[in-house]
CSV table of C-alpha atoms in Angstrom, one decimal:
chain,number,residue,atom,x,y,z
A,179,MET,CA,140.1,2.0,-7.8
A,180,TRP,CA,140.1,-0.3,-10.6
A,181,GLU,CA,141.3,-3.4,-8.8
A,182,ASN,CA,137.7,-5.1,-9.1
A,183,GLU,CA,137.4,-4.1,-12.8
A,184,THR,CA,140.2,-6.2,-13.6
A,185,VAL,CA,139.9,-9.4,-11.4
A,186,VAL,CA,138.9,-11.7,-14.3
A,187,LEU,CA,141.9,-10.8,-16.3
A,188,VAL,CA,144.4,-10.9,-13.5
A,189,VAL,CA,143.2,-14.6,-12.6
A,190,SER,CA,143.6,-15.9,-16.2
A,191,LEU,CA,147.1,-14.3,-17.0
A,192,LYS,CA,148.4,-15.7,-13.4
A,193,LYS,CA,147.3,-19.2,-14.6
A,194,ARG,CA,149.1,-18.7,-18.0
A,195,ILE,CA,152.2,-17.4,-16.4
A,196,LEU,CA,152.9,-19.7,-13.5
A,197,GLY,CA,151.2,-22.9,-15.0
A,198,GLY,CA,150.5,-24.3,-11.6
A,199,ALA,CA,154.0,-23.6,-10.2
A,200,THR,CA,154.5,-21.5,-7.2
A,201,SER,CA,157.2,-19.3,-9.1
A,202,VAL,CA,158.3,-18.5,-12.5
A,203,ARG,CA,161.5,-17.1,-14.2
A,204,PHE,CA,161.5,-13.9,-16.1
A,205,GLY,CA,162.9,-15.9,-19.1
A,206,LYS,CA,159.9,-17.9,-19.7
A,207,ILE,CA,157.6,-14.7,-19.2
A,208,ALA,CA,159.8,-12.8,-21.9
A,209,LEU,CA,159.3,-15.7,-24.4
A,210,ASP,CA,155.5,-16.1,-23.9
A,211,ASN,CA,153.8,-14.1,-27.0
A,212,ALA,CA,150.6,-14.6,-25.3
A,213,ILE,CA,151.4,-12.1,-22.5
A,214,PRO,CA,150.7,-8.4,-23.4
A,215,PRO,CA,153.7,-6.5,-24.1
A,216,PHE,CA,152.6,-3.8,-21.3
A,217,VAL,CA,152.5,-6.6,-18.9
A,218,LYS,CA,155.9,-7.8,-19.8
A,219,LEU,CA,157.4,-4.3,-19.5
A,220,LEU,CA,156.4,-4.1,-15.6
A,221,PHE,CA,158.1,-7.5,-15.2
A,222,GLN,CA,161.2,-6.0,-16.8
A,223,ASN,CA,161.2,-2.8,-15.0
A,224,ARG,CA,161.1,-5.0,-11.9
A,225,VAL,CA,164.0,-7.1,-12.8
A,226,GLU,CA,166.2,-3.9,-13.4
A,227,GLU,CA,165.2,-2.7,-9.8
A,228,TYR,CA,166.4,-6.3,-8.5
A,229,LEU,CA,169.8,-6.0,-10.6
A,230,ILE,CA,170.4,-2.7,-8.8
A,231,ARG,CA,169.2,-3.7,-5.4
A,232,GLU,CA,170.5,-7.2,-5.1
A,233,THR,CA,173.0,-8.1,-7.7
A,234,PRO,CA,174.7,-11.4,-6.8
A,235,LEU,CA,178.1,-10.7,-8.6
A,236,SER,CA,180.7,-8.0,-8.0
A,237,PHE,CA,184.1,-7.8,-9.5
A,238,LYS,CA,187.2,-6.3,-8.2
A,239,SER,CA,191.0,-6.4,-9.1
A,240,THR,CA,193.6,-8.4,-7.6
A,241,PRO,CA,197.3,-8.6,-7.9
A,242,HIS,CA,197.2,-10.8,-10.8
A,243,PHE,CA,193.8,-9.7,-12.4
A,244,ASP,CA,194.0,-5.9,-13.2
A,245,LEU,CA,190.3,-5.3,-14.3
A,246,ARG,CA,189.8,-2.2,-16.2
A,247,PRO,CA,186.5,-0.5,-17.0
A,248,GLU,CA,186.8,-1.5,-20.8
A,249,ASP,CA,187.6,-5.4,-19.3
A,250,ILE,CA,184.1,-5.0,-17.6
A,251,GLU,CA,182.1,-3.7,-20.3
A,252,ARG,CA,183.2,-6.6,-22.6
A,253,PHE,CA,181.7,-9.2,-20.3
A,254,LYS,CA,178.9,-7.0,-18.8
A,255,THR,CA,176.3,-7.3,-21.3
A,256,PRO,CA,176.2,-11.3,-21.5
A,257,ILE,CA,176.3,-11.5,-17.9
A,258,LEU,CA,173.5,-9.1,-17.3
A,259,GLU,CA,171.2,-11.1,-20.1
A,260,SER,CA,171.8,-14.1,-18.1
A,261,LEU,CA,170.6,-12.6,-14.5
A,262,ARG,CA,167.6,-11.2,-16.0
A,263,GLU,CA,166.6,-14.7,-17.5
A,264,MET,CA,167.2,-16.1,-14.2
A,265,ALA,CA,165.3,-13.7,-12.3
A,266,ILE,CA,162.5,-15.4,-10.3
A,267,PHE,CA,158.9,-14.1,-9.1
A,268,SER,CA,156.7,-16.0,-6.5
A,269,GLN,CA,153.1,-16.3,-7.2
A,270,GLU,CA,152.2,-13.2,-5.0
A,271,GLU,CA,154.5,-10.9,-6.9
A,272,VAL,CA,153.1,-11.9,-10.1
A,273,GLU,CA,149.5,-11.3,-9.0
A,274,GLU,CA,150.8,-7.9,-7.6
A,275,ILE,CA,152.6,-6.9,-11.0
A,276,LEU,CA,149.5,-8.0,-13.1
A,277,ARG,CA,147.1,-5.9,-11.1
A,278,GLU,CA,149.5,-3.0,-11.4
A,279,ALA,CA,149.9,-3.5,-15.0
A,280,LEU,CA,146.1,-3.8,-15.8
A,281,VAL,CA,145.1,-1.0,-13.7
A,282,LEU,CA,147.6,1.2,-15.4
A,283,ARG,CA,146.5,0.3,-18.9
A,284,LEU,CA,143.1,1.0,-17.9
A,285,GLU,CA,144.0,4.4,-16.6
A,286,TYR,CA,145.8,5.1,-19.8
A,287,LEU,CA,142.6,4.3,-21.6
A,288,ILE,CA,140.9,6.9,-19.5
A,289,LYS,CA,143.7,9.5,-19.0
A,290,PRO,CA,146.2,9.1,-21.4
A,291,VAL,CA,148.1,12.1,-20.8
A,292,SER,CA,148.2,11.9,-17.0
A,293,THR,CA,149.2,8.2,-17.2
A,294,MET,CA,152.2,8.8,-19.5
A,295,GLU,CA,153.5,11.5,-17.3
A,296,GLN,CA,153.3,9.1,-14.3
A,297,VAL,CA,155.3,6.1,-16.4
A,298,LEU,CA,157.8,8.8,-17.7
A,299,PHE,CA,158.4,11.2,-14.9
A,300,GLU,CA,157.5,9.3,-11.8
A,301,ASP,CA,161.1,9.2,-10.3
A,302,THR,CA,163.0,11.8,-12.7
A,303,ALA,CA,162.6,15.4,-13.9
A,304,ARG,CA,163.8,14.5,-17.6
A,305,VAL,CA,163.8,11.3,-19.5
A,306,ALA,CA,166.0,10.4,-22.6
A,307,ILE,CA,164.0,9.9,-25.8
A,308,ALA,CA,165.5,6.3,-26.4
A,309,ASP,CA,164.1,5.6,-22.7
A,310,LEU,CA,160.8,7.4,-23.7
A,311,GLU,CA,160.4,5.2,-26.6
A,312,ARG,CA,161.1,2.2,-24.5
A,313,ARG,CA,158.9,2.6,-21.8
A,314,LEU,CA,155.8,3.9,-24.1
A,315,HIS,CA,156.5,1.5,-26.9
A,316,PRO,CA,154.1,-1.3,-25.2
A,317,TYR,CA,151.1,0.9,-25.1
A,318,ALA,CA,151.4,2.1,-28.8
A,319,LYS,CA,149.0,-0.5,-30.0
A,320,VAL,CA,146.3,0.5,-27.8
A,321,LEU,CA,146.0,4.4,-28.3
A,322,SER,CA,148.1,6.5,-30.8
A,323,TYR,CA,149.1,9.1,-28.4
A,324,THR,CA,152.4,7.4,-27.4
A,325,ASP,CA,153.5,7.1,-30.9
A,326,GLU,CA,152.4,10.8,-31.7
A,327,LEU,CA,154.6,12.0,-28.7
A,328,THR,CA,157.7,10.0,-30.2
A,329,ARG,CA,157.4,11.0,-33.6
A,330,GLU,CA,157.0,14.9,-32.6
A,331,CYS,CA,160.2,14.5,-30.2
A,332,LYS,CA,162.3,12.9,-33.0
A,333,ARG,CA,160.9,15.6,-35.4
A,334,LEU,CA,162.1,18.3,-33.4
A,335,GLY,CA,165.5,16.6,-32.6
A,336,TYR,CA,165.1,16.3,-28.9
A,337,ALA,CA,167.8,14.1,-27.2
A,338,GLU,CA,165.6,14.4,-23.8
A,339,ILE,CA,162.6,15.7,-22.8
A,340,GLU,CA,161.4,17.7,-19.3
A,341,LYS,CA,158.0,17.5,-17.9
A,342,ASP,CA,156.8,21.1,-19.0
A,343,GLU,CA,158.2,20.2,-22.4
A,344,TYR,CA,155.9,17.0,-22.3
A,345,HIS,CA,153.0,18.9,-21.5
A,346,ARG,CA,153.3,21.7,-24.1
A,347,LEU,CA,153.8,18.8,-27.0
A,348,MET,CA,150.7,16.9,-25.6
A,349,ASP,CA,148.5,20.1,-25.5
A,350,SER,CA,149.7,20.5,-29.2
A,351,ILE,CA,148.6,16.9,-30.1
A,352,LEU,CA,145.4,17.1,-28.6
A,353,GLN,CA,144.6,20.4,-30.2
A,354,LYS,CA,145.4,18.9,-33.6
A,355,LYS,CA,143.1,16.0,-32.9
A,356,SER,CA,140.2,18.2,-31.5
A,357,ALA,CA,140.3,20.4,-34.7
A,358,GLU,CA,140.3,17.6,-37.1
A,359,ASN,CA,137.3,15.4,-35.9
A,360,PRO,CA,136.5,15.5,-32.4
A,361,LEU,CA,133.6,13.5,-32.4
A,362,ALA,CA,135.4,10.6,-34.2
A,363,TRP,CA,138.1,10.9,-32.2
A,364,VAL,CA,136.0,10.6,-28.8
A,365,LEU,CA,134.0,7.6,-30.2
A,366,ARG,CA,137.2,5.6,-31.2
A,367,ASP,CA,138.8,6.1,-27.8
A,368,PHE,CA,135.4,5.3,-26.0
A,369,SER,CA,135.3,2.1,-28.2
A,370,VAL,CA,138.8,1.0,-27.1
A,371,LEU,CA,137.7,1.7,-23.6
A,372,THR,CA,134.9,-0.6,-23.6
A,373,GLU,CA,136.7,-3.5,-25.5
A,374,PHE,CA,139.3,-3.7,-22.8
A,375,LEU,CA,136.5,-3.3,-19.8
A,376,SER,CA,134.9,-6.5,-21.5
A,377,GLU,CA,138.0,-8.3,-21.6
A,378,THR,CA,139.1,-7.5,-18.1
A,379,LYS,CA,135.4,-8.3,-16.6
A,380,GLY,CA,134.8,-11.4,-18.9
A,381,GLU,CA,131.5,-10.0,-20.0
A,382,GLU,CA,130.3,-7.6,-22.5
A,383,VAL,CA,130.5,-3.9,-21.4
A,384,VAL,CA,128.7,-1.3,-23.4
A,385,ARG,CA,128.2,1.3,-20.8
A,386,VAL,CA,130.6,3.6,-18.9
A,387,GLU,CA,129.9,5.6,-16.0
A,388,GLY,CA,129.2,9.2,-15.9
A,389,ASN,CA,132.1,10.2,-13.6
A,390,VAL,CA,134.7,8.0,-15.4
A,391,LEU,CA,133.8,10.0,-18.7
A,392,LYS,CA,134.3,13.5,-16.9
A,393,ALA,CA,137.9,12.5,-16.4
A,394,PHE,CA,138.0,10.9,-20.0
A,395,PHE,CA,136.9,14.3,-21.4
A,396,GLU,CA,139.1,16.5,-19.0
A,397,ASP,CA,142.3,14.6,-19.5
A,398,ARG,CA,141.9,15.2,-23.4
A,399,LYS,CA,141.3,18.8,-22.7
A,400,LEU,CA,137.4,18.5,-24.0
A,401,ILE,CA,136.2,20.8,-21.5
A,402,PRO,CA,132.9,21.8,-23.5
A,403,PHE,CA,132.0,18.0,-23.9
A,404,ARG,CA,132.7,17.4,-20.2
A,405,ARG,CA,130.1,20.2,-19.4
A,406,VAL,CA,127.6,18.9,-21.6
A,407,LEU,CA,128.0,15.7,-19.9
A,408,GLU,CA,127.5,17.2,-16.6
A,409,VAL,CA,124.3,18.7,-17.7
A,410,GLU,CA,123.0,15.3,-18.8
A,411,MET,CA,124.3,13.8,-15.2
A,412,LYS,CA,122.3,16.5,-13.4
A,413,LEU,CA,119.3,15.4,-15.3
A,414,GLY,CA,119.6,11.8,-13.9
A,415,LYS,CA,121.8,10.3,-16.4
A,416,GLU,CA,124.1,8.0,-14.5
A,417,ASP,CA,125.8,6.1,-17.6
A,418,PHE,CA,126.2,6.1,-21.3
A,419,ASP,CA,126.8,3.9,-23.9
A,420,ALA,CA,128.4,4.6,-27.7
A,421,GLY,CA,125.3,5.7,-29.2
A,422,GLU,CA,123.8,8.0,-26.3
A,423,LEU,CA,127.4,9.6,-26.2
A,424,GLU,CA,127.2,10.4,-30.1
A,425,VAL,CA,123.8,11.7,-30.1
A,426,MET,CA,124.5,14.0,-27.0
A,427,LEU,CA,127.8,15.2,-28.6
A,428,LYS,CA,126.2,15.6,-32.0
A,429,ARG,CA,123.3,17.8,-30.7
A,430,TYR,CA,126.1,20.0,-28.6
A,431,LEU,CA,128.0,20.4,-31.8
A,432,GLU,CA,125.0,21.6,-33.9
A,433,PHE,CA,123.8,23.8,-31.2
A,434,LYS,CA,127.2,25.3,-31.1
A,435,GLU,CA,127.4,25.8,-35.0
A,436,THR,CA,123.7,27.4,-34.9
A,437,PHE,CA,124.3,29.8,-32.0
A,438,ALA,CA,127.7,30.9,-33.6
A,439,ILE,CA,126.0,31.7,-36.8
A,440,ALA,CA,123.1,33.5,-34.9
A,441,ASN,CA,125.6,35.4,-32.8
A,442,GLY,CA,127.5,36.5,-35.9
A,443,LEU,CA,124.2,37.9,-37.4
A,444,GLY,CA,123.3,39.7,-34.3
A,445,LYS,CA,126.7,41.4,-34.1
A,446,LYS,CA,126.1,42.7,-37.7
A,447,GLU,CA,122.5,43.8,-37.0
A,448,LYS,CA,123.6,45.7,-34.0
A,449,GLU,CA,126.1,47.5,-36.0
A,450,GLU,CA,123.7,48.5,-38.6
A,451,GLU,CA,121.5,49.9,-36.0
A,452,ILE,CA,124.1,51.9,-34.5
A,453,ALA,CA,125.0,53.2,-38.1
A,454,ILE,CA,121.2,54.1,-39.0
A,455,PRO,CA,120.7,57.2,-36.9
A,456,SER,CA,123.5,59.0,-38.2
A,457,GLU,CA,122.2,58.5,-41.7
A,458,LYS,CA,118.4,58.4,-41.7
A,459,PRO,CA,115.6,59.7,-39.3
A,460,VAL,CA,113.8,57.5,-36.9
A,461,GLU,CA,110.6,56.4,-38.2
A,462,PRO,CA,107.5,56.5,-36.2
A,463,PRO,CA,106.4,53.3,-34.6
A,464,LEU,CA,103.3,52.6,-36.9
A,465,ALA,CA,105.3,53.3,-40.1
A,466,LYS,CA,107.9,50.7,-38.8
A,467,GLU,CA,105.1,48.2,-38.1
A,468,GLU,CA,103.8,48.6,-41.3
A,469,SER,CA,107.2,48.2,-43.2
A,470,GLU,CA,107.8,44.9,-41.0
A,471,MET,CA,104.3,43.5,-42.2
A,472,GLY,CA,105.0,44.1,-45.6
A,473,ILE,CA,101.8,46.2,-46.3
A,474,GLU,CA,101.6,49.7,-47.5
A,475,PHE,CA,99.0,52.0,-46.2
A,476,GLU,CA,97.9,55.0,-47.6
A,477,GLU,CA,98.9,58.2,-45.7
A,478,PRO,CA,96.0,59.7,-43.9
A,479,PRO,CA,94.8,62.8,-45.9
A,480,GLN,CA,95.0,65.0,-43.1
A,481,LYS,CA,97.9,67.2,-44.3
A,482,GLU,CA,96.3,67.6,-47.8
A,483,GLU,CA,93.1,68.7,-46.1
A,484,ALA,CA,95.0,71.5,-43.9
A,485,TRP,CA,96.5,72.8,-47.0
A,486,ASP,CA,92.7,72.7,-48.5
A,487,LEU,CA,91.6,74.5,-45.6
A,488,GLU,CA,94.3,77.2,-46.2
A,489,LEU,CA,93.5,77.5,-49.7
A,490,MET,CA,89.9,77.8,-48.6
A,491,LEU,CA,90.9,80.5,-46.1
A,492,GLY,CA,92.7,82.3,-49.0
A,493,GLU,CA,89.8,82.1,-51.3
A,494,GLU,CA,87.3,83.3,-48.7
A,495,SER,CA,89.7,86.2,-47.5
A,496,GLN,CA,89.6,87.5,-51.2
A,497,GLU,CA,85.8,87.2,-51.1
A,498,THR,CA,85.7,89.1,-47.7
A,499,GLU,CA,87.7,91.7,-49.3
A,500,LYS,CA,84.9,92.0,-51.8
A,501,GLU,CA,82.1,91.3,-49.5
A,502,PRO,CA,81.1,93.5,-46.5
A,503,GLU,CA,80.3,90.4,-44.2
A,504,PRO,CA,83.4,88.8,-42.6
A,505,LEU,CA,81.6,86.8,-39.8
A,506,ARG,CA,79.6,84.6,-42.1
A,507,PRO,CA,82.5,82.4,-43.6
A,508,SER,CA,84.1,81.6,-40.1
A,509,PRO,CA,81.6,79.0,-38.8
A,510,GLU,CA,81.7,77.1,-42.0
A,511,ILE,CA,85.4,76.6,-41.8
A,512,GLU,CA,85.8,75.6,-38.2
A,513,THR,CA,83.2,73.1,-38.5
A,514,PRO,CA,85.1,70.9,-40.8
A,515,VAL,CA,88.0,70.9,-38.9
A,516,LEU,CA,86.5,69.6,-35.8
A,517,GLU,CA,84.4,66.8,-37.4
A,518,GLU,CA,86.8,65.3,-40.1
A,519,PRO,CA,90.0,64.2,-38.3
A,520,PRO,CA,88.2,61.7,-36.2
A,521,LYS,CA,86.7,60.2,-39.2
A,522,ILE,CA,90.1,59.8,-40.6
A,523,LYS,CA,91.7,58.2,-37.5
A,524,LYS,CA,89.1,55.7,-36.8
A,525,PRO,CA,89.2,53.7,-40.0
A,526,MET,CA,93.0,53.6,-39.8
A,527,ARG,CA,92.7,51.9,-36.3
A,528,ILE,CA,90.2,49.5,-37.7
A,529,ILE,CA,92.5,48.8,-40.9
A,530,ARG,CA,95.5,47.9,-38.7
A,531,ARG,CA,93.7,45.6,-36.3
A,532,GLU,CA,92.3,43.8,-39.5
A,533,VAL,CA,95.8,43.6,-40.9
A,534,LYS,CA,97.4,42.3,-38.0
A,535,GLU,CA,94.9,39.5,-37.6
A,536,GLU,CA,95.2,38.6,-41.2
A,537,PRO,CA,98.8,37.2,-41.0
A,538,LEU,CA,97.9,35.1,-37.9
A,539,GLU,CA,95.1,33.5,-39.7
A,540,SER,CA,97.1,32.7,-42.8
A,541,ALA,CA,99.9,31.2,-40.9
A,542,GLU,CA,97.9,28.8,-38.9
A,543,PRO,CA,97.1,26.5,-41.5
A,544,GLU,CA,100.8,26.4,-42.7
A,545,PRO,CA,102.4,23.4,-40.3
A,546,ALA,CA,99.2,21.4,-41.4
A,547,PRO,CA,101.1,19.4,-44.4
A,548,LEU,CA,104.1,19.1,-42.1
A,549,ILE,CA,102.0,17.1,-39.6
A,550,SER,CA,100.3,15.1,-42.1
A,551,GLU,CA,103.5,14.0,-43.6
A,552,GLU,CA,104.9,13.0,-40.1
A,553,LYS,CA,101.8,11.0,-39.5
A,554,ALA,CA,101.9,9.3,-42.8
A,555,SER,CA,105.7,8.5,-42.5
A,556,PRO,CA,105.4,5.3,-40.2
A,557,SER,CA,103.5,3.8,-43.1
A,558,VAL,CA,106.8,3.4,-44.9
A,559,PHE,CA,108.2,1.4,-41.8
A,560,ARG,CA,106.0,-1.3,-42.9
A,561,THR,CA,108.7,-2.6,-45.4
A,562,ARG,CA,110.8,-5.5,-43.5
A,563,LEU,CA,114.7,-5.3,-44.3
A,564,LYS,CA,114.4,-9.0,-44.8
A,565,ASP,CA,112.3,-8.3,-47.9
A,566,LEU,CA,114.9,-5.6,-49.0
A,567,ILE,CA,118.1,-7.9,-48.8
A,568,ASP,CA,118.4,-10.9,-50.7
A,569,GLU,CA,120.4,-14.1,-49.8
A,570,LYS,CA,123.5,-13.2,-51.9
A,571,THR,CA,123.8,-9.5,-50.6
A,572,GLU,CA,123.2,-11.0,-46.8
A,573,LYS,CA,126.2,-13.3,-47.3
A,574,ALA,CA,128.4,-10.4,-48.6
A,575,PHE,CA,127.2,-8.4,-45.7
A,576,ILE,CA,128.2,-11.2,-43.0
A,577,LYS,CA,131.5,-12.0,-44.6
A,578,LYS,CA,132.9,-8.1,-45.6
A,579,LEU,CA,131.4,-6.1,-42.8
A,580,PHE,CA,131.1,-8.5,-39.9
A,581,GLY,CA,134.0,-10.7,-40.4
A,582,GLY,CA,131.7,-13.8,-40.7
A,583,ASP,CA,129.7,-13.3,-37.3
A,584,GLY,CA,126.4,-13.9,-38.3
A,585,GLU,CA,124.8,-13.4,-34.8
A,586,ALA,CA,126.3,-9.8,-35.0
A,587,TYR,CA,124.6,-9.5,-38.3
A,588,VAL,CA,121.4,-10.7,-36.9
A,589,LYS,CA,121.6,-8.4,-33.9
A,590,LEU,CA,121.9,-5.4,-36.0
A,591,MET,CA,119.1,-6.2,-38.1
A,592,ARG,CA,116.9,-6.5,-35.1
A,593,LYS,CA,118.1,-3.0,-34.0
A,594,LEU,CA,117.2,-1.5,-37.7
A,595,GLU,CA,114.0,-3.1,-37.7
A,596,GLU,CA,113.0,-1.2,-34.3
A,597,ALA,CA,114.8,2.2,-35.3
A,598,GLU,CA,112.1,4.6,-35.3
A,599,SER,CA,113.6,6.9,-37.9
A,600,TRP,CA,116.3,7.0,-40.5
A,601,ARG,CA,118.6,9.1,-38.4
A,602,VAL,CA,118.6,6.4,-35.5
A,603,ALA,CA,119.1,3.8,-38.1
A,604,LYS,CA,122.2,5.5,-39.6
A,605,ILE,CA,123.9,6.1,-35.9
A,606,LEU,CA,123.5,2.2,-35.4
A,607,ILE,CA,125.0,1.3,-38.8
A,608,ASP,CA,127.9,3.9,-38.3
A,609,ASN,CA,128.6,2.7,-34.7
A,610,GLU,CA,128.7,-0.9,-35.6
A,611,LEU,CA,131.0,-0.2,-38.7
A,612,PHE,CA,133.3,2.0,-36.5
A,613,LYS,CA,133.4,-0.7,-33.9
A,614,ARG,CA,134.5,-3.2,-36.5
A,615,ASP,CA,136.9,-0.7,-37.8
A,616,VAL,CA,135.5,-1.4,-41.3
A,617,ASP,CA,135.7,1.3,-44.0
A,618,PRO,CA,132.3,3.3,-44.0
A,619,PHE,CA,132.9,4.0,-47.8
A,620,SER,CA,133.4,0.3,-49.0
A,621,ARG,CA,131.0,-1.0,-51.6
A,622,GLU,CA,129.2,-3.5,-49.0
A,623,ALA,CA,128.9,-0.6,-46.6
A,624,ILE,CA,127.4,1.9,-48.9
A,625,LYS,CA,124.9,-0.8,-50.1
A,626,LEU,CA,123.8,-1.6,-46.8
A,627,VAL,CA,123.3,2.0,-46.0
A,628,ASP,CA,121.4,2.8,-49.1
A,629,LEU,CA,119.1,-0.4,-48.4
A,630,VAL,CA,118.2,0.8,-44.8
A,631,TYR,CA,117.7,4.4,-46.5
A,632,SER,CA,115.3,2.9,-49.1
A,633,ARG,CA,113.2,1.5,-46.2
A,634,TYR,CA,112.3,4.9,-44.8
A,635,TYR,CA,112.2,6.8,-48.1
A,636,PRO,CA,110.9,4.2,-50.9
A,637,GLU,CA,109.9,6.8,-53.2
A,638,GLU,CA,113.5,7.6,-53.8
A,639,GLY,CA,114.4,4.1,-54.3
A,640,VAL,CA,117.7,2.4,-53.2
A,641,GLY,CA,120.5,5.0,-53.4
A,642,GLY,CA,118.0,7.8,-54.4
A,643,GLN,CA,117.8,6.4,-58.1
A,644,ARG,CA,114.3,6.2,-58.6
């Protein structure tokens, strides 16, 4: 799958190893410090296979030479070392081993857990810890998984490890990494991957295909990140660089935190709603609307008038006991009962409609200042970074943050000039510092961040000191 990705580096290493010859001894390969350790490891493994399959020497006892096991062990080591140095590889074998080594390393950068399993358990069900350390040591400088696995095995006192136990330990290691800072973990591994792809292709590679990143996340047990990536791919995205990957994952983590808080509040509200009916009677719908709007209405005087009518009826009944005409007061009592309730209900409906309209009208002008602020903010961008950074500071940035690489500094400044917001500018700075393994809390890094921040928020000054 990755053979085409490694052509440039294979050709370069092949020339280095052979030096124009048609074959080479393993002794020369072992002494060349320019050849990567993971490449030497595969050559060494091939030599061990040759020693078992086609050793040129054999020993046996004769009547005058009684060879015992301890005698053989005494001169076995120097003889084997000499045979290893004399092992010869043709140019075809050199190219084959180089391709296998480079592909294996690329696979390790994308799928470290699966690749280490392949290296350790390809031809055995268990492996000794000493052998595990020997096989994985060449990959230790690439990513930290091999060192972490070795340390965990030694901490637990294992003499050997089986495949099932290997998976259990790796799951534990991955879980710890995910709990600490999953975003920094992903971006660091992604940076190592793009650097190696650039080295193998002979040109700068900053974008990685989505299908490769799916395997990248899945092997590290980052299934939520893989699902987010799949959503982006369904929307038409085919490949990603470090900045796009960081923004995508940050957005997911922010949404995850927001929804977690919202779900927690929702559960509390549901519990309260379930508890309310047993303690309080259900309020009428209109009363609930009024309480939510924060406006108190006077209760309609309908009940009070009913009580007044009863008093009136009581008073008039007393009068009827004194007067002989009982039919006269009845029409006077019935008429107000029929006419007055409608008068009370109509104004209440009108009042409620007016109250519902008022908050809408009052709420409409609120976003106006926000819009005006956003429109006003681009005027801040007129300040150029070149005007904020003096020559002495610029030299310090190039030396301390970019290792003397002036071109990389100029490229970053151009990107920062074009950045549409402070957030985009901060991501660009973080990515550059991370790629160069620079401490983001160093004096020069903090000063650079403060200067760029003052470009977007000049009213606060450099470092927010104004």
